[in-house]
């Protein structure tokens, strides 16, 4: 006994085959684009660029945090300098620069 639940005309079968061929062609075109060397290279470039952007963003946040922390050591909440911290730091910097200058002139003198 034949199964009569799926009785289609030849035209319906041909239309179904045509539609499936079109879907298959689209799928093959998409796969061809995915495995094309230029697409693979472009995807790799995009991933590297995103990774670099992410890394630079994190570095910027870290540097900004460190600068804010250092600034907080030398400036109070109102923005005025904390002289009790600025003066000793300035003296240390002047001393180090002076020692470097003296060391440089002594080496040239020899």
PDB file of C-alpha atoms in Angstrom:
ATOM      1  CA  UNK A   1       0.000   0.000   0.000  1.00  0.00           C
ATOM      2  CA  UNK A   2       1.399   3.402  -0.995  1.00  0.00           C
ATOM      3  CA  UNK A   3       1.755   6.333   1.380  1.00  0.00           C
ATOM      4  CA  UNK A   4      -0.685   9.020   0.212  1.00  0.00           C
ATOM      5  CA  UNK A   5       0.129  11.593   2.927  1.00  0.00           C
ATOM      6  CA  UNK A   6       2.667  13.369   0.682  1.00  0.00           C
ATOM      7  CA  UNK A   7       1.102  13.559  -2.757  1.00  0.00           C
ATOM      8  CA  UNK A   8       2.738  16.340  -4.773  1.00  0.00           C
ATOM      9  CA  UNK A   9       2.523  17.232  -8.380  1.00  0.00           C
ATOM     10  CA  UNK A  10       5.629  17.200 -10.581  1.00  0.00           C
ATOM     11  CA  UNK A  11       5.517  21.005 -10.653  1.00  0.00           C
ATOM     12  CA  UNK A  12       5.549  21.134  -6.858  1.00  0.00           C
ATOM     13  CA  UNK A  13       8.466  18.721  -6.724  1.00  0.00           C
ATOM     14  CA  UNK A  14      10.393  20.774  -9.304  1.00  0.00           C
ATOM     15  CA  UNK A  15       9.688  24.005  -7.376  1.00  0.00           C
ATOM     16  CA  UNK A  16      10.895  22.342  -4.155  1.00  0.00           C
ATOM     17  CA  UNK A  17      14.080  21.138  -5.881  1.00  0.00           C
ATOM     18  CA  UNK A  18      14.694  24.628  -7.320  1.00  0.00           C
ATOM     19  CA  UNK A  19      14.218  26.254  -3.882  1.00  0.00           C
ATOM     20  CA  UNK A  20      16.580  23.753  -2.237  1.00  0.00           C
ATOM     21  CA  UNK A  21      19.204  24.370  -4.939  1.00  0.00           C
ATOM     22  CA  UNK A  22      19.012  28.113  -4.273  1.00  0.00           C
ATOM     23  CA  UNK A  23      19.398  27.592  -0.522  1.00  0.00           C
ATOM     24  CA  UNK A  24      22.311  25.232  -1.118  1.00  0.00           C
ATOM     25  CA  UNK A  25      23.966  27.755  -3.470  1.00  0.00           C
ATOM     26  CA  UNK A  26      23.628  30.497  -0.829  1.00  0.00           C
ATOM     27  CA  UNK A  27      25.110  28.188   1.807  1.00  0.00           C
ATOM     28  CA  UNK A  28      28.037  27.286  -0.450  1.00  0.00           C
ATOM     29  CA  UNK A  29      28.654  30.966  -1.220  1.00  0.00           C
ATOM     30  CA  UNK A  30      28.669  31.775   2.499  1.00  0.00           C
ATOM     31  CA  UNK A  31      31.067  28.920   3.236  1.00  0.00           C
ATOM     32  CA  UNK A  32      33.298  30.051   0.389  1.00  0.00           C
ATOM     33  CA  UNK A  33      33.463  33.547   1.898  1.00  0.00           C
ATOM     34  CA  UNK A  34      34.243  32.175   5.370  1.00  0.00           C
ATOM     35  CA  UNK A  35      37.199  30.083   4.193  1.00  0.00           C
ATOM     36  CA  UNK A  36      38.542  32.631   1.708  1.00  0.00           C
ATOM     37  CA  UNK A  37      42.095  33.652   2.720  1.00  0.00           C
ATOM     38  CA  UNK A  38      41.274  37.372   2.638  1.00  0.00           C
ATOM     39  CA  UNK A  39      38.346  36.812   5.007  1.00  0.00           C
ATOM     40  CA  UNK A  40      40.521  34.790   7.371  1.00  0.00           C
ATOM     41  CA  UNK A  41      43.234  37.484   7.342  1.00  0.00           C
ATOM     42  CA  UNK A  42      40.675  40.258   7.859  1.00  0.00           C
ATOM     43  CA  UNK A  43      39.147  38.370  10.806  1.00  0.00           C
ATOM     44  CA  UNK A  44      42.589  37.855  12.347  1.00  0.00           C
ATOM     45  CA  UNK A  45      43.408  41.561  11.899  1.00  0.00           C
ATOM     46  CA  UNK A  46      40.126  42.528  13.541  1.00  0.00           C
ATOM     47  CA  UNK A  47      40.814  40.241  16.509  1.00  0.00           C
ATOM     48  CA  UNK A  48      44.318  41.661  16.956  1.00  0.00           C
ATOM     49  CA  UNK A  49      43.035  45.234  16.686  1.00  0.00           C
ATOM     50  CA  UNK A  50      40.331  44.529  19.260  1.00  0.00           C
ATOM     51  CA  UNK A  51      42.885  42.955  21.578  1.00  0.00           C
ATOM     52  CA  UNK A  52      45.243  45.931  21.206  1.00  0.00           C
ATOM     53  CA  UNK A  53      42.381  48.371  21.799  1.00  0.00           C
ATOM     54  CA  UNK A  54      41.378  46.434  24.912  1.00  0.00           C
ATOM     55  CA  UNK A  55      44.968  46.332  26.194  1.00  0.00           C
ATOM     56  CA  UNK A  56      45.507  50.037  25.525  1.00  0.00           C
ATOM     57  CA  UNK A  57      42.241  50.854  27.243  1.00  0.00           C
ATOM     58  CA  UNK A  58      43.254  48.888  30.325  1.00  0.00           C
ATOM     59  CA  UNK A  59      46.706  50.524  30.299  1.00  0.00           C
ATOM     60  CA  UNK A  60      45.119  53.973  30.060  1.00  0.00           C
ATOM     61  CA  UNK A  61      42.881  53.241  33.025  1.00  0.00           C
ATOM     62  CA  UNK A  62      45.851  51.978  35.066  1.00  0.00           C
ATOM     63  CA  UNK A  63      48.012  55.008  34.209  1.00  0.00           C
ATOM     64  CA  UNK A  64      45.145  57.351  34.957  1.00  0.00           C
ATOM     65  CA  UNK A  65      44.650  55.657  38.339  1.00  0.00           C
ATOM     66  CA  UNK A  66      48.365  55.926  39.204  1.00  0.00           C
ATOM     67  CA  UNK A  67      48.483  59.605  38.171  1.00  0.00           C
ATOM     68  CA  UNK A  68      45.398  60.304  40.295  1.00  0.00           C
ATOM     69  CA  UNK A  69      46.958  58.511  43.267  1.00  0.00           C
ATOM     70  CA  UNK A  70      50.221  60.479  42.927  1.00  0.00           C
ATOM     71  CA  UNK A  71      48.326  63.728  42.476  1.00  0.00           C
ATOM     72  CA  UNK A  72      46.315  62.981  45.631  1.00  0.00           C
ATOM     73  CA  UNK A  73      49.603  62.772  47.538  1.00  0.00           C
ATOM     74  CA  UNK A  74      50.575  66.334  46.576  1.00  0.00           C
ATOM     75  CA  UNK A  75      47.220  68.127  46.271  1.00  0.00           C
ATOM     76  CA  UNK A  76      44.399  68.324  48.808  1.00  0.00           C
ATOM     77  CA  UNK A  77      40.668  67.981  48.111  1.00  0.00           C
ATOM     78  CA  UNK A  78      40.324  71.680  47.242  1.00  0.00           C
ATOM     79  CA  UNK A  79      43.156  71.569  44.697  1.00  0.00           C
ATOM     80  CA  UNK A  80      45.669  73.422  46.843  1.00  0.00           C
ATOM     81  CA  UNK A  81      49.202  71.994  46.988  1.00  0.00           C
ATOM     82  CA  UNK A  82      50.233  70.135  50.156  1.00  0.00           C
ATOM     83  CA  UNK A  83      53.400  72.026  50.914  1.00  0.00           C
ATOM     84  CA  UNK A  84      54.454  69.516  53.587  1.00  0.00           C
ATOM     85  CA  UNK A  85      54.800  66.967  50.791  1.00  0.00           C
ATOM     86  CA  UNK A  86      55.741  69.161  47.825  1.00  0.00           C
ATOM     87  CA  UNK A  87      58.789  70.786  49.435  1.00  0.00           C
ATOM     88  CA  UNK A  88      60.548  67.530  50.460  1.00  0.00           C
ATOM     89  CA  UNK A  89      59.856  65.981  47.048  1.00  0.00           C
ATOM     90  CA  UNK A  90      61.244  69.072  45.293  1.00  0.00           C
ATOM     91  CA  UNK A  91      64.360  68.981  47.478  1.00  0.00           C
ATOM     92  CA  UNK A  92      64.941  65.331  46.612  1.00  0.00           C
ATOM     93  CA  UNK A  93      64.604  66.075  42.896  1.00  0.00           C
ATOM     94  CA  UNK A  94      66.988  69.041  43.119  1.00  0.00           C
ATOM     95  CA  UNK A  95      69.476  66.913  45.056  1.00  0.00           C
ATOM     96  CA  UNK A  96      69.408  64.069  42.541  1.00  0.00           C
ATOM     97  CA  UNK A  97      69.783  66.463  39.593  1.00  0.00           C
ATOM     98  CA  UNK A  98      72.657  68.198  41.381  1.00  0.00           C
ATOM     99  CA  UNK A  99      74.445  64.900  42.048  1.00  0.00           C
ATOM    100  CA  UNK A 100      74.024  63.859  38.438  1.00  0.00           C
ATOM    101  CA  UNK A 101      75.382  67.202  37.253  1.00  0.00           C
ATOM    102  CA  UNK A 102      78.394  66.950  39.576  1.00  0.00           C
ATOM    103  CA  UNK A 103      79.089  63.387  38.494  1.00  0.00           C
ATOM    104  CA  UNK A 104      78.972  64.422  34.850  1.00  0.00           C
ATOM    105  CA  UNK A 105      81.399  67.316  35.300  1.00  0.00           C
ATOM    106  CA  UNK A 106      83.840  65.178  37.282  1.00  0.00           C
ATOM    107  CA  UNK A 107      83.966  62.533  34.552  1.00  0.00           C
ATOM    108  CA  UNK A 108      84.608  65.134  31.884  1.00  0.00           C
ATOM    109  CA  UNK A 109      87.359  66.681  33.973  1.00  0.00           C
ATOM    110  CA  UNK A 110      89.398  63.444  34.091  1.00  0.00           C
TER     111      UNK A 110
END
